[in-house]
PDB file of C-alpha atoms and ligand atoms in Angstrom:
ATOM      1  CA  UNK A   1      72.843  89.032 103.995  1.00 83.00           C
ATOM      2  CA  UNK A   2      73.635  92.234 102.138  1.00 88.00           C
ATOM      3  CA  UNK A   3      76.907  93.810 103.181  1.00 92.00           C
ATOM      4  CA  UNK A   4      75.960  97.390 103.953  1.00 95.00           C
ATOM      5  CA  UNK A   5      78.173 100.267 102.876  1.00 96.00           C
ATOM      6  CA  UNK A   6      78.068 104.009 103.638  1.00 97.00           C
ATOM      7  CA  UNK A   7      76.231 105.615 100.770  1.00 98.00           C
ATOM      8  CA  UNK A   8      73.590 104.939  98.185  1.00 98.00           C
ATOM      9  CA  UNK A   9      73.059 107.130  95.149  1.00 98.00           C
ATOM     10  CA  UNK A  10      69.400 108.096  95.235  1.00 98.00           C
ATOM     11  CA  UNK A  11      67.865 110.392  92.625  1.00 98.00           C
ATOM     12  CA  UNK A  12      71.059 112.301  92.033  1.00 98.00           C
ATOM     13  CA  UNK A  13      72.462 112.484  95.561  1.00 98.00           C
ATOM     14  CA  UNK A  14      74.577 110.236  97.761  1.00 98.00           C
ATOM     15  CA  UNK A  15      72.593 109.531 100.917  1.00 98.00           C
ATOM     16  CA  UNK A  16      73.358 107.359 103.970  1.00 98.00           C
ATOM     17  CA  UNK A  17      72.479 103.656 103.427  1.00 97.00           C
ATOM     18  CA  UNK A  18      69.612 103.688 105.943  1.00 97.00           C
ATOM     19  CA  UNK A  19      67.984 106.758 104.398  1.00 97.00           C
ATOM     20  CA  UNK A  20      67.521 105.259 100.925  1.00 97.00           C
ATOM     21  CA  UNK A  21      63.981 104.102 101.621  1.00 95.00           C
ATOM     22  CA  UNK A  22      60.733 104.012  99.730  1.00 95.00           C
ATOM     23  CA  UNK A  23      57.012 104.075 100.551  1.00 95.00           C
ATOM     24  CA  UNK A  24      54.959 100.868 100.847  1.00 97.00           C
ATOM     25  CA  UNK A  25      52.717 102.130  98.031  1.00 96.00           C
ATOM     26  CA  UNK A  26      55.609 102.487  95.569  1.00 96.00           C
ATOM     27  CA  UNK A  27      54.376 101.361  92.151  1.00 97.00           C
ATOM     28  CA  UNK A  28      57.387  99.082  91.650  1.00 97.00           C
ATOM     29  CA  UNK A  29      56.507  97.192  94.832  1.00 97.00           C
ATOM     30  CA  UNK A  30      52.874  96.822  93.850  1.00 96.00           C
ATOM     31  CA  UNK A  31      53.415  95.787  90.222  1.00 97.00           C
ATOM     32  CA  UNK A  32      57.080  94.897  89.704  1.00 97.00           C
ATOM     33  CA  UNK A  33      57.685  98.007  87.587  1.00 97.00           C
ATOM     34  CA  UNK A  34      61.404  98.334  88.217  1.00 98.00           C
ATOM     35  CA  UNK A  35      63.873  98.223  85.337  1.00 98.00           C
ATOM     36  CA  UNK A  36      67.230  97.263  86.770  1.00 98.00           C
ATOM     37  CA  UNK A  37      70.807  96.215  86.165  1.00 98.00           C
ATOM     38  CA  UNK A  38      73.399  94.155  87.994  1.00 98.00           C
ATOM     39  CA  UNK A  39      76.951  95.114  87.106  1.00 98.00           C
ATOM     40  CA  UNK A  40      80.326  94.118  88.499  1.00 98.00           C
ATOM     41  CA  UNK A  41      83.299  96.296  89.295  1.00 98.00           C
ATOM     42  CA  UNK A  42      86.537  94.300  89.390  1.00 97.00           C
ATOM     43  CA  UNK A  43      89.825  95.079  91.074  1.00 96.00           C
ATOM     44  CA  UNK A  44      92.164  94.566  88.142  1.00 97.00           C
ATOM     45  CA  UNK A  45      95.928  93.999  88.272  1.00 96.00           C
ATOM     46  CA  UNK A  46      96.690  96.591  85.628  1.00 96.00           C
ATOM     47  CA  UNK A  47      93.984  99.277  85.539  1.00 97.00           C
ATOM     48  CA  UNK A  48      92.846  99.613  89.146  1.00 97.00           C
ATOM     49  CA  UNK A  49      89.156  99.186  89.853  1.00 98.00           C
ATOM     50  CA  UNK A  50      87.139  98.923  86.643  1.00 98.00           C
ATOM     51  CA  UNK A  51      83.451  98.599  85.934  1.00 98.00           C
ATOM     52  CA  UNK A  52      82.893  95.772  83.458  1.00 98.00           C
ATOM     53  CA  UNK A  53      80.870  96.898  80.448  1.00 98.00           C
ATOM     54  CA  UNK A  54      79.095  99.676  82.305  1.00 98.00           C
ATOM     55  CA  UNK A  55      77.911 101.225  79.050  1.00 98.00           C
ATOM     56  CA  UNK A  56      76.324  98.004  77.752  1.00 98.00           C
ATOM     57  CA  UNK A  57      74.477  97.583  81.050  1.00 98.00           C
ATOM     58  CA  UNK A  58      73.199 101.166  81.029  1.00 98.00           C
ATOM     59  CA  UNK A  59      72.002 100.721  77.445  1.00 98.00           C
ATOM     60  CA  UNK A  60      70.083  97.608  78.501  1.00 98.00           C
ATOM     61  CA  UNK A  61      68.646  99.523  81.486  1.00 98.00           C
ATOM     62  CA  UNK A  62      67.245 102.200  79.183  1.00 98.00           C
ATOM     63  CA  UNK A  63      65.888  99.529  76.848  1.00 98.00           C
ATOM     64  CA  UNK A  64      64.133  97.674  79.714  1.00 98.00           C
ATOM     65  CA  UNK A  65      62.714 100.959  81.016  1.00 98.00           C
ATOM     66  CA  UNK A  66      61.427 101.892  77.565  1.00 98.00           C
ATOM     67  CA  UNK A  67      59.542  98.611  77.131  1.00 98.00           C
ATOM     68  CA  UNK A  68      57.740  99.080  80.460  1.00 97.00           C
ATOM     69  CA  UNK A  69      57.067 102.842  79.975  1.00 96.00           C
ATOM     70  CA  UNK A  70      59.391 103.862  82.793  1.00 97.00           C
ATOM     71  CA  UNK A  71      60.932 107.290  82.141  1.00 96.00           C
ATOM     72  CA  UNK A  72      64.424 107.692  83.506  1.00 98.00           C
ATOM     73  CA  UNK A  73      64.918 111.359  84.403  1.00 98.00           C
ATOM     74  CA  UNK A  74      68.700 111.187  83.890  1.00 98.00           C
ATOM     75  CA  UNK A  75      70.857 110.804  80.796  1.00 98.00           C
ATOM     76  CA  UNK A  76      72.802 107.629  80.083  1.00 98.00           C
ATOM     77  CA  UNK A  77      76.006 109.518  80.797  1.00 98.00           C
ATOM     78  CA  UNK A  78      74.694 110.711  84.172  1.00 98.00           C
ATOM     79  CA  UNK A  79      73.863 107.130  85.181  1.00 98.00           C
ATOM     80  CA  UNK A  80      77.221 105.852  83.906  1.00 98.00           C
ATOM     81  CA  UNK A  81      79.046 108.475  85.961  1.00 98.00           C
ATOM     82  CA  UNK A  82      76.829 107.903  88.990  1.00 98.00           C
ATOM     83  CA  UNK A  83      77.616 104.164  88.995  1.00 98.00           C
ATOM     84  CA  UNK A  84      81.338 104.940  89.114  1.00 98.00           C
ATOM     85  CA  UNK A  85      80.772 107.624  91.741  1.00 98.00           C
ATOM     86  CA  UNK A  86      78.864 105.185  93.971  1.00 98.00           C
ATOM     87  CA  UNK A  87      81.740 102.672  93.896  1.00 98.00           C
ATOM     88  CA  UNK A  88      84.289 105.406  94.549  1.00 97.00           C
ATOM     89  CA  UNK A  89      82.318 107.110  97.341  1.00 97.00           C
ATOM     90  CA  UNK A  90      82.195 103.825  99.269  1.00 97.00           C
ATOM     91  CA  UNK A  91      85.909 103.124  98.779  1.00 97.00           C
ATOM     92  CA  UNK A  92      85.140  99.767  97.153  1.00 97.00           C
ATOM     93  CA  UNK A  93      87.860  97.961  95.210  1.00 95.00           C
ATOM     94  CA  UNK A  94      85.410  95.478  93.749  1.00 96.00           C
ATOM     95  CA  UNK A  95      81.643  95.532  93.931  1.00 97.00           C
ATOM     96  CA  UNK A  96      78.295  94.375  92.663  1.00 97.00           C
ATOM     97  CA  UNK A  97      76.373  97.402  91.460  1.00 98.00           C
ATOM     98  CA  UNK A  98      72.605  97.295  91.394  1.00 98.00           C
ATOM     99  CA  UNK A  99      70.827 100.086  89.518  1.00 98.00           C
ATOM    100  CA  UNK A 100      67.078 100.395  89.961  1.00 98.00           C
ATOM    101  CA  UNK A 101      64.697 102.581  88.018  1.00 98.00           C
ATOM    102  CA  UNK A 102      61.546 102.132  90.112  1.00 97.00           C
ATOM    103  CA  UNK A 103      58.180 103.542  89.216  1.00 97.00           C
ATOM    104  CA  UNK A 104      57.566 105.459  92.408  1.00 96.00           C
ATOM    105  CA  UNK A 105      54.798 106.664  94.648  1.00 95.00           C
ATOM    106  CA  UNK A 106      51.719 108.417  93.340  1.00 93.00           C
ATOM    107  CA  UNK A 107      49.207 106.156  91.662  1.00 91.00           C
ATOM    108  CA  UNK A 108      47.571 102.780  92.053  1.00 92.00           C
ATOM    109  CA  UNK A 109      46.817 100.503  89.101  1.00 92.00           C
ATOM    110  CA  UNK A 110      49.058  99.055  86.433  1.00 91.00           C
ATOM    111  CA  UNK A 111      48.280 101.898  84.018  1.00 90.00           C
ATOM    112  CA  UNK A 112      49.989 104.772  85.891  1.00 84.00           C
ATOM    113  CA  UNK A 113      51.903 106.623  83.233  1.00 84.00           C
ATOM    114  CA  UNK A 114      52.434 109.590  85.555  1.00 84.00           C
ATOM    115  CA  UNK A 115      54.271 108.014  88.480  1.00 91.00           C
ATOM    116  CA  UNK A 116      57.651 109.594  89.164  1.00 96.00           C
ATOM    117  CA  UNK A 117      60.684 107.340  88.650  1.00 97.00           C
ATOM    118  CA  UNK A 118      62.993 106.748  91.595  1.00 97.00           C
ATOM    119  CA  UNK A 119      66.494 105.907  90.482  1.00 98.00           C
ATOM    120  CA  UNK A 120      68.923 104.335  92.908  1.00 98.00           C
ATOM    121  CA  UNK A 121      72.394 102.900  92.611  1.00 98.00           C
ATOM    122  CA  UNK A 122      73.743 100.580  95.287  1.00 98.00           C
ATOM    123  CA  UNK A 123      77.297  99.215  95.243  1.00 98.00           C
ATOM    124  CA  UNK A 124      78.349  96.594  97.752  1.00 97.00           C
ATOM    125  CA  UNK A 125      80.905  93.800  98.115  1.00 95.00           C
ATOM    126  CA  UNK A 126      79.743  90.473  96.691  1.00 88.00           C
ATOM    127  CA  UNK A 127      81.876  87.399  96.135  1.00 82.00           C
ATOM    128  CA  UNK A 128      81.224  84.402  93.945  1.00 80.00           C
ATOM    129  CA  UNK A 129      77.453  84.029  93.485  1.00 77.00           C
ATOM    130  CA  UNK A 130      77.602  80.246  93.240  1.00 77.00           C
ATOM    131  CA  UNK A 131      80.673  79.798  95.488  1.00 77.00           C
ATOM    132  CA  UNK A 132      84.403  79.155  94.966  1.00 81.00           C
ATOM    133  CA  UNK A 133      84.019  75.398  94.695  1.00 84.00           C
ATOM    134  CA  UNK A 134      81.400  75.886  91.988  1.00 84.00           C
ATOM    135  CA  UNK A 135      83.855  77.981  90.025  1.00 83.00           C
ATOM    136  CA  UNK A 136      86.504  75.233  90.118  1.00 85.00           C
ATOM    137  CA  UNK A 137      84.418  72.070  89.863  1.00 90.00           C
ATOM    138  CA  UNK A 138      81.097  73.018  88.320  1.00 95.00           C
ATOM    139  CA  UNK A 139      77.598  72.881  89.731  1.00 96.00           C
ATOM    140  CA  UNK A 140      74.700  70.468  89.711  1.00 97.00           C
ATOM    141  CA  UNK A 141      71.664  71.813  87.921  1.00 98.00           C
ATOM    142  CA  UNK A 142      68.158  70.520  87.370  1.00 98.00           C
ATOM    143  CA  UNK A 143      65.678  71.316  84.617  1.00 98.00           C
ATOM    144  CA  UNK A 144      62.719  73.065  86.173  1.00 98.00           C
ATOM    145  CA  UNK A 145      59.092  72.091  85.847  1.00 98.00           C
ATOM    146  CA  UNK A 146      58.443  75.828  85.407  1.00 98.00           C
ATOM    147  CA  UNK A 147      58.781  77.239  81.893  1.00 98.00           C
ATOM    148  CA  UNK A 148      60.166  80.671  81.029  1.00 97.00           C
ATOM    149  CA  UNK A 149      57.625  83.236  79.865  1.00 96.00           C
ATOM    150  CA  UNK A 150      56.461  82.676  76.287  1.00 96.00           C
ATOM    151  CA  UNK A 151      56.973  85.263  73.529  1.00 94.00           C
ATOM    152  CA  UNK A 152      54.128  87.753  73.562  1.00 95.00           C
ATOM    153  CA  UNK A 153      53.612  87.443  77.321  1.00 96.00           C
ATOM    154  CA  UNK A 154      56.087  88.987  79.775  1.00 96.00           C
ATOM    155  CA  UNK A 155      59.098  89.983  77.663  1.00 97.00           C
ATOM    156  CA  UNK A 156      61.889  87.656  78.811  1.00 97.00           C
ATOM    157  CA  UNK A 157      64.570  89.809  77.187  1.00 96.00           C
ATOM    158  CA  UNK A 158      63.807  92.723  79.473  1.00 97.00           C
ATOM    159  CA  UNK A 159      65.425  93.037  82.878  1.00 98.00           C
ATOM    160  CA  UNK A 160      62.701  94.159  85.249  1.00 98.00           C
ATOM    161  CA  UNK A 161      61.830  93.136  88.788  1.00 98.00           C
ATOM    162  CA  UNK A 162      58.472  91.572  87.917  1.00 97.00           C
ATOM    163  CA  UNK A 163      60.118  89.212  85.423  1.00 97.00           C
ATOM    164  CA  UNK A 164      62.074  87.650  88.269  1.00 97.00           C
ATOM    165  CA  UNK A 165      59.047  85.879  89.681  1.00 97.00           C
ATOM    166  CA  UNK A 166      59.881  83.308  87.005  1.00 96.00           C
ATOM    167  CA  UNK A 167      63.498  83.034  88.187  1.00 97.00           C
ATOM    168  CA  UNK A 168      62.312  82.675  91.759  1.00 98.00           C
ATOM    169  CA  UNK A 169      60.119  79.695  90.942  1.00 98.00           C
ATOM    170  CA  UNK A 170      62.864  78.041  88.896  1.00 98.00           C
ATOM    171  CA  UNK A 171      65.682  78.550  91.386  1.00 97.00           C
ATOM    172  CA  UNK A 172      63.752  77.673  94.557  1.00 98.00           C
ATOM    173  CA  UNK A 173      62.409  74.480  93.022  1.00 98.00           C
ATOM    174  CA  UNK A 174      65.949  73.510  91.975  1.00 98.00           C
ATOM    175  CA  UNK A 175      67.429  74.188  95.419  1.00 97.00           C
ATOM    176  CA  UNK A 176      64.685  72.232  97.161  1.00 98.00           C
ATOM    177  CA  UNK A 177      65.560  69.284  94.916  1.00 98.00           C
ATOM    178  CA  UNK A 178      69.233  69.524  95.889  1.00 97.00           C
ATOM    179  CA  UNK A 179      70.590  71.374  92.852  1.00 97.00           C
ATOM    180  CA  UNK A 180      72.584  74.594  92.924  1.00 96.00           C
ATOM    181  CA  UNK A 181      70.637  76.155  90.073  1.00 97.00           C
ATOM    182  CA  UNK A 182      67.593  75.517  87.907  1.00 98.00           C
ATOM    183  CA  UNK A 183      67.383  75.604  84.118  1.00 98.00           C
ATOM    184  CA  UNK A 184      64.224  76.923  82.521  1.00 98.00           C
ATOM    185  CA  UNK A 185      62.810  75.592  79.284  1.00 98.00           C
ATOM    186  CA  UNK A 186      61.204  77.932  76.775  1.00 98.00           C
ATOM    187  CA  UNK A 187      57.457  77.765  76.038  1.00 97.00           C
ATOM    188  CA  UNK A 188      58.125  75.159  73.307  1.00 97.00           C
ATOM    189  CA  UNK A 189      60.187  72.877  75.519  1.00 98.00           C
ATOM    190  CA  UNK A 190      63.563  73.856  74.082  1.00 98.00           C
ATOM    191  CA  UNK A 191      66.311  74.976  76.455  1.00 98.00           C
ATOM    192  CA  UNK A 192      66.127  78.607  77.536  1.00 98.00           C
ATOM    193  CA  UNK A 193      68.536  79.571  80.336  1.00 98.00           C
ATOM    194  CA  UNK A 194      69.329  79.357  84.041  1.00 98.00           C
ATOM    195  CA  UNK A 195      67.292  81.284  86.603  1.00 97.00           C
ATOM    196  CA  UNK A 196      69.889  84.051  86.442  1.00 97.00           C
ATOM    197  CA  UNK A 197      72.391  82.885  83.832  1.00 98.00           C
ATOM    198  CA  UNK A 198      72.622  82.169  80.137  1.00 98.00           C
ATOM    199  CA  UNK A 199      73.561  78.654  79.082  1.00 98.00           C
ATOM    200  CA  UNK A 200      76.148  77.293  76.656  1.00 98.00           C
ATOM    201  CA  UNK A 201      76.623  73.729  75.455  1.00 98.00           C
ATOM    202  CA  UNK A 202      79.792  72.354  73.868  1.00 98.00           C
ATOM    203  CA  UNK A 203      79.348  69.431  71.516  1.00 97.00           C
ATOM    204  CA  UNK A 204      81.920  68.062  69.066  1.00 96.00           C
ATOM    205  CA  UNK A 205      84.037  71.192  69.454  1.00 96.00           C
ATOM    206  CA  UNK A 206      81.210  73.617  68.627  1.00 97.00           C
ATOM    207  CA  UNK A 207      79.691  76.006  71.136  1.00 98.00           C
ATOM    208  CA  UNK A 208      75.910  76.330  71.035  1.00 98.00           C
ATOM    209  CA  UNK A 209      73.680  78.747  72.945  1.00 98.00           C
ATOM    210  CA  UNK A 210      69.924  79.321  72.679  1.00 98.00           C
ATOM    211  CA  UNK A 211      68.801  82.360  70.630  1.00 98.00           C
ATOM    212  CA  UNK A 212      66.861  85.406  71.905  1.00 96.00           C
ATOM    213  CA  UNK A 213      63.635  83.770  70.692  1.00 95.00           C
ATOM    214  CA  UNK A 214      64.100  81.034  73.334  1.00 97.00           C
ATOM    215  CA  UNK A 215      62.915  83.477  76.048  1.00 97.00           C
ATOM    216  CA  UNK A 216      66.411  84.362  77.233  1.00 98.00           C
ATOM    217  CA  UNK A 217      67.715  87.589  78.689  1.00 98.00           C
ATOM    218  CA  UNK A 218      70.345  88.920  76.288  1.00 98.00           C
ATOM    219  CA  UNK A 219      73.171  88.614  78.786  1.00 98.00           C
ATOM    220  CA  UNK A 220      76.137  90.902  78.631  1.00 98.00           C
ATOM    221  CA  UNK A 221      78.383  88.104  79.871  1.00 98.00           C
ATOM    222  CA  UNK A 222      76.861  85.911  77.133  1.00 98.00           C
ATOM    223  CA  UNK A 223      77.814  88.530  74.581  1.00 98.00           C
ATOM    224  CA  UNK A 224      81.330  88.811  76.063  1.00 98.00           C
ATOM    225  CA  UNK A 225      81.790  85.033  76.010  1.00 98.00           C
ATOM    226  CA  UNK A 226      80.586  84.780  72.390  1.00 98.00           C
ATOM    227  CA  UNK A 227      83.140  87.442  71.462  1.00 98.00           C
ATOM    228  CA  UNK A 228      85.979  85.821  73.447  1.00 98.00           C
ATOM    229  CA  UNK A 229      85.193  82.304  72.181  1.00 98.00           C
ATOM    230  CA  UNK A 230      85.130  83.505  68.567  1.00 98.00           C
ATOM    231  CA  UNK A 231      88.422  85.277  69.149  1.00 97.00           C
ATOM    232  CA  UNK A 232      89.863  82.001  70.483  1.00 98.00           C
ATOM    233  CA  UNK A 233      88.839  80.416  67.184  1.00 98.00           C
ATOM    234  CA  UNK A 234      85.771  78.466  68.286  1.00 98.00           C
ATOM    235  CA  UNK A 235      82.630  78.240  66.234  1.00 97.00           C
ATOM    236  CA  UNK A 236      79.738  79.680  68.244  1.00 98.00           C
ATOM    237  CA  UNK A 237      76.175  79.217  67.046  1.00 98.00           C
ATOM    238  CA  UNK A 238      72.884  80.519  68.420  1.00 98.00           C
ATOM    239  CA  UNK A 239      70.488  77.656  67.981  1.00 98.00           C
ATOM    240  CA  UNK A 240      67.535  76.011  69.718  1.00 98.00           C
ATOM    241  CA  UNK A 241      68.495  73.045  71.852  1.00 98.00           C
ATOM    242  CA  UNK A 242      66.188  70.169  72.762  1.00 98.00           C
ATOM    243  CA  UNK A 243      66.351  69.284  76.457  1.00 98.00           C
ATOM    244  CA  UNK A 244      68.099  65.970  75.842  1.00 97.00           C
ATOM    245  CA  UNK A 245      71.009  67.838  74.240  1.00 98.00           C
ATOM    246  CA  UNK A 246      71.929  68.761  77.812  1.00 98.00           C
ATOM    247  CA  UNK A 247      72.507  65.060  78.463  1.00 98.00           C
ATOM    248  CA  UNK A 248      74.470  64.644  75.226  1.00 97.00           C
ATOM    249  CA  UNK A 249      76.740  67.648  75.788  1.00 98.00           C
ATOM    250  CA  UNK A 250      80.506  67.325  76.152  1.00 98.00           C
ATOM    251  CA  UNK A 251      80.545  70.449  78.329  1.00 98.00           C
ATOM    252  CA  UNK A 252      77.987  72.915  79.663  1.00 98.00           C
ATOM    253  CA  UNK A 253      78.595  76.289  81.270  1.00 98.00           C
ATOM    254  CA  UNK A 254      76.519  79.184  82.525  1.00 98.00           C
ATOM    255  CA  UNK A 255      77.297  82.877  82.224  1.00 98.00           C
ATOM    256  CA  UNK A 256      76.100  85.949  84.061  1.00 97.00           C
ATOM    257  CA  UNK A 257      77.308  89.014  85.889  1.00 97.00           C
ATOM    258  CA  UNK A 258      76.761  87.277  89.218  1.00 95.00           C
ATOM    259  CA  UNK A 259      77.721  83.730  88.120  1.00 94.00           C
ATOM    260  CA  UNK A 260      80.534  84.923  85.805  1.00 96.00           C
ATOM    261  CA  UNK A 261      81.545  81.760  83.872  1.00 97.00           C
ATOM    262  CA  UNK A 262      80.460  78.664  85.819  1.00 96.00           C
ATOM    263  CA  UNK A 263      80.800  75.078  84.600  1.00 97.00           C
ATOM    264  CA  UNK A 264      77.942  72.601  84.971  1.00 98.00           C
ATOM    265  CA  UNK A 265      78.934  69.206  86.401  1.00 97.00           C
ATOM    266  CA  UNK A 266      75.575  67.472  86.017  1.00 98.00           C
ATOM    267  CA  UNK A 267      72.058  68.035  84.708  1.00 98.00           C
ATOM    268  CA  UNK A 268      69.168  66.145  86.338  1.00 98.00           C
ATOM    269  CA  UNK A 269      71.802  63.825  87.858  1.00 92.00           C
ATOM    270  CA  UNK A 270      73.297  62.969  84.454  1.00 97.00           C
ATOM    271  CA  UNK A 271      77.003  63.792  84.533  1.00 97.00           C
ATOM    272  CA  UNK A 272      78.033  66.173  81.801  1.00 98.00           C
ATOM    273  CA  UNK A 273      80.417  64.581  79.283  1.00 97.00           C
ATOM    274  CA  UNK A 274      83.403  62.806  80.805  1.00 95.00           C
ATOM    275  CA  UNK A 275      84.026  65.403  83.501  1.00 92.00           C
ATOM    276  CA  UNK A 276      86.629  67.332  81.499  1.00 95.00           C
ATOM    277  CA  UNK A 277      86.031  70.893  80.372  1.00 97.00           C
ATOM    278  CA  UNK A 278      88.814  71.869  77.965  1.00 97.00           C
ATOM    279  CA  UNK A 279      86.784  74.556  76.208  1.00 98.00           C
ATOM    280  CA  UNK A 280      84.892  75.903  79.220  1.00 98.00           C
ATOM    281  CA  UNK A 281      88.169  76.069  81.185  1.00 97.00           C
ATOM    282  CA  UNK A 282      89.788  78.032  78.403  1.00 98.00           C
ATOM    283  CA  UNK A 283      86.867  80.444  78.194  1.00 98.00           C
ATOM    284  CA  UNK A 284      86.746  80.847  81.966  1.00 97.00           C
ATOM    285  CA  UNK A 285      90.483  81.566  82.031  1.00 97.00           C
ATOM    286  CA  UNK A 286      90.226  84.032  79.145  1.00 98.00           C
ATOM    287  CA  UNK A 287      87.296  85.788  80.812  1.00 98.00           C
ATOM    288  CA  UNK A 288      89.064  86.190  84.173  1.00 97.00           C
ATOM    289  CA  UNK A 289      92.232  87.106  82.244  1.00 98.00           C
ATOM    290  CA  UNK A 290      90.525  90.382  81.358  1.00 98.00           C
ATOM    291  CA  UNK A 291      90.949  91.410  84.989  1.00 97.00           C
ATOM    292  CA  UNK A 292      94.587  90.371  85.362  1.00 97.00           C
ATOM    293  CA  UNK A 293      95.578  91.844  82.010  1.00 97.00           C
ATOM    294  CA  UNK A 294      96.442  88.407  80.624  1.00 98.00           C
ATOM    295  CA  UNK A 295      93.579  88.784  78.135  1.00 98.00           C
ATOM    296  CA  UNK A 296      93.861  91.948  76.131  1.00 98.00           C
ATOM    297  CA  UNK A 297      90.732  94.104  76.356  1.00 98.00           C
ATOM    298  CA  UNK A 298      90.403  94.971  72.684  1.00 98.00           C
ATOM    299  CA  UNK A 299      86.863  96.169  73.111  1.00 98.00           C
ATOM    300  CA  UNK A 300      87.145  98.787  75.855  1.00 98.00           C
ATOM    301  CA  UNK A 301      85.054  96.665  78.218  1.00 98.00           C
ATOM    302  CA  UNK A 302      87.027  97.711  81.312  1.00 98.00           C
ATOM    303  CA  UNK A 303      85.965 101.141  82.398  1.00 97.00           C
ATOM    304  CA  UNK A 304      88.456 102.378  85.040  1.00 97.00           C
ATOM    305  CA  UNK A 305      87.160 104.310  88.024  1.00 95.00           C
ATOM    306  CA  UNK A 306      89.242 107.410  88.546  1.00 84.00           C
ATOM    307  CA  UNK A 307      90.413 107.708  92.152  1.00 75.00           C
TER     308      UNK A 307
HETATM  309  N1  LIG B   1      69.460  85.499  82.373  1.00 59.47           N
HETATM  310  C1  LIG B   1      68.840  85.974  83.460  1.00 59.47           C
HETATM  311  C2  LIG B   1      67.436  85.581  83.727  1.00 59.47           C
HETATM  312  C3  LIG B   1      69.533  86.837  84.320  1.00 59.47           C
HETATM  313  O1  LIG B   1      68.936  87.319  85.405  1.00 59.47           O
HETATM  314  C4  LIG B   1      70.869  87.186  84.044  1.00 59.47           C
HETATM  315  C5  LIG B   1      71.612  88.088  84.971  1.00 59.47           C
HETATM  316  N2  LIG B   1      71.404  89.436  84.647  1.00 59.47           N
HETATM  317  C6  LIG B   1      71.459  86.664  82.896  1.00 59.47           C
HETATM  318  C7  LIG B   1      70.729  85.824  82.082  1.00 59.47           C
HETATM  319  C8  LIG B   1      72.867  87.012  82.532  1.00 59.47           C
HETATM  320  O2  LIG B   1      72.941  88.357  82.094  1.00 59.47           O
HETATM  321  P1  LIG B   1      74.245  89.220  82.300  1.00 59.47           P
HETATM  322  O3  LIG B   1      75.371  88.447  81.725  1.00 59.47           O
HETATM  323  O4  LIG B   1      73.977  90.473  81.560  1.00 59.47           O
HETATM  324  O5  LIG B   1      74.404  89.431  83.764  1.00 59.47           O
END
């Protein structure tokens, strides 16, 4: 269940949680026309509460909105500030922040270039998406029978509500089969990503992750991990992976705002490697080190929320 808080930022104003409602004929509900972001705010040991890569998320929000012809009637800076304000107004030390740019009420039909856009920002407490045990030991995943959307169909690199019908099919099928998460293959049968996470394979000391062309969402955690891994001295390559490479991997891990850095213990009941994760452990530790100060934030990724 969602943990309710006091206020939601709705079209420029903080309103009580229960009042942030929308009409049943909202375009986004009818056609999935909602560009959105999921962002985390962390309680850090050295800089108070910080939003992690707020700016990168807001840039992706505007990109997703542009692709689907959703006008956002606020500037990037206004949305950036509003995200921080929403965390602060609810007195949250850490939070998951969901920003929605919904095509609103006014027209029926997918065309609708004149619908108003409803922008909302919700910040609420949210722990480990895949659980604490998952973070320590790794999760069991299964390759889905559902493929990710092919290039030239629904743009997989865009974060919009309608795109998540694909994630829903992949993740529900996986859970019904006893896995914690499902992995989608791209249209050509190469590995794409998890239902809500990007995927990395470690093999012979190299780190490999599928490229944008493999119908992935360009994850901000993926980008952070590529940067951190390179900084640690690892070779990281973006390359197509045949499915069986998942069974040949020494290590596999998933990344995402919700999943953070999560190791994979098995794929389709094949254990990954020999059960040791030297590289994934190091990357996980370096990633979480950003929030304790142990990893230096050379990139300005931590954006402190002024009290
Ligand atoms: N792929 C999909 C399909 C996702 O939903 C997410 C979560 N936004 C990711 C990858 C990871 O992206 P990020 O690291 O930006 O959260």
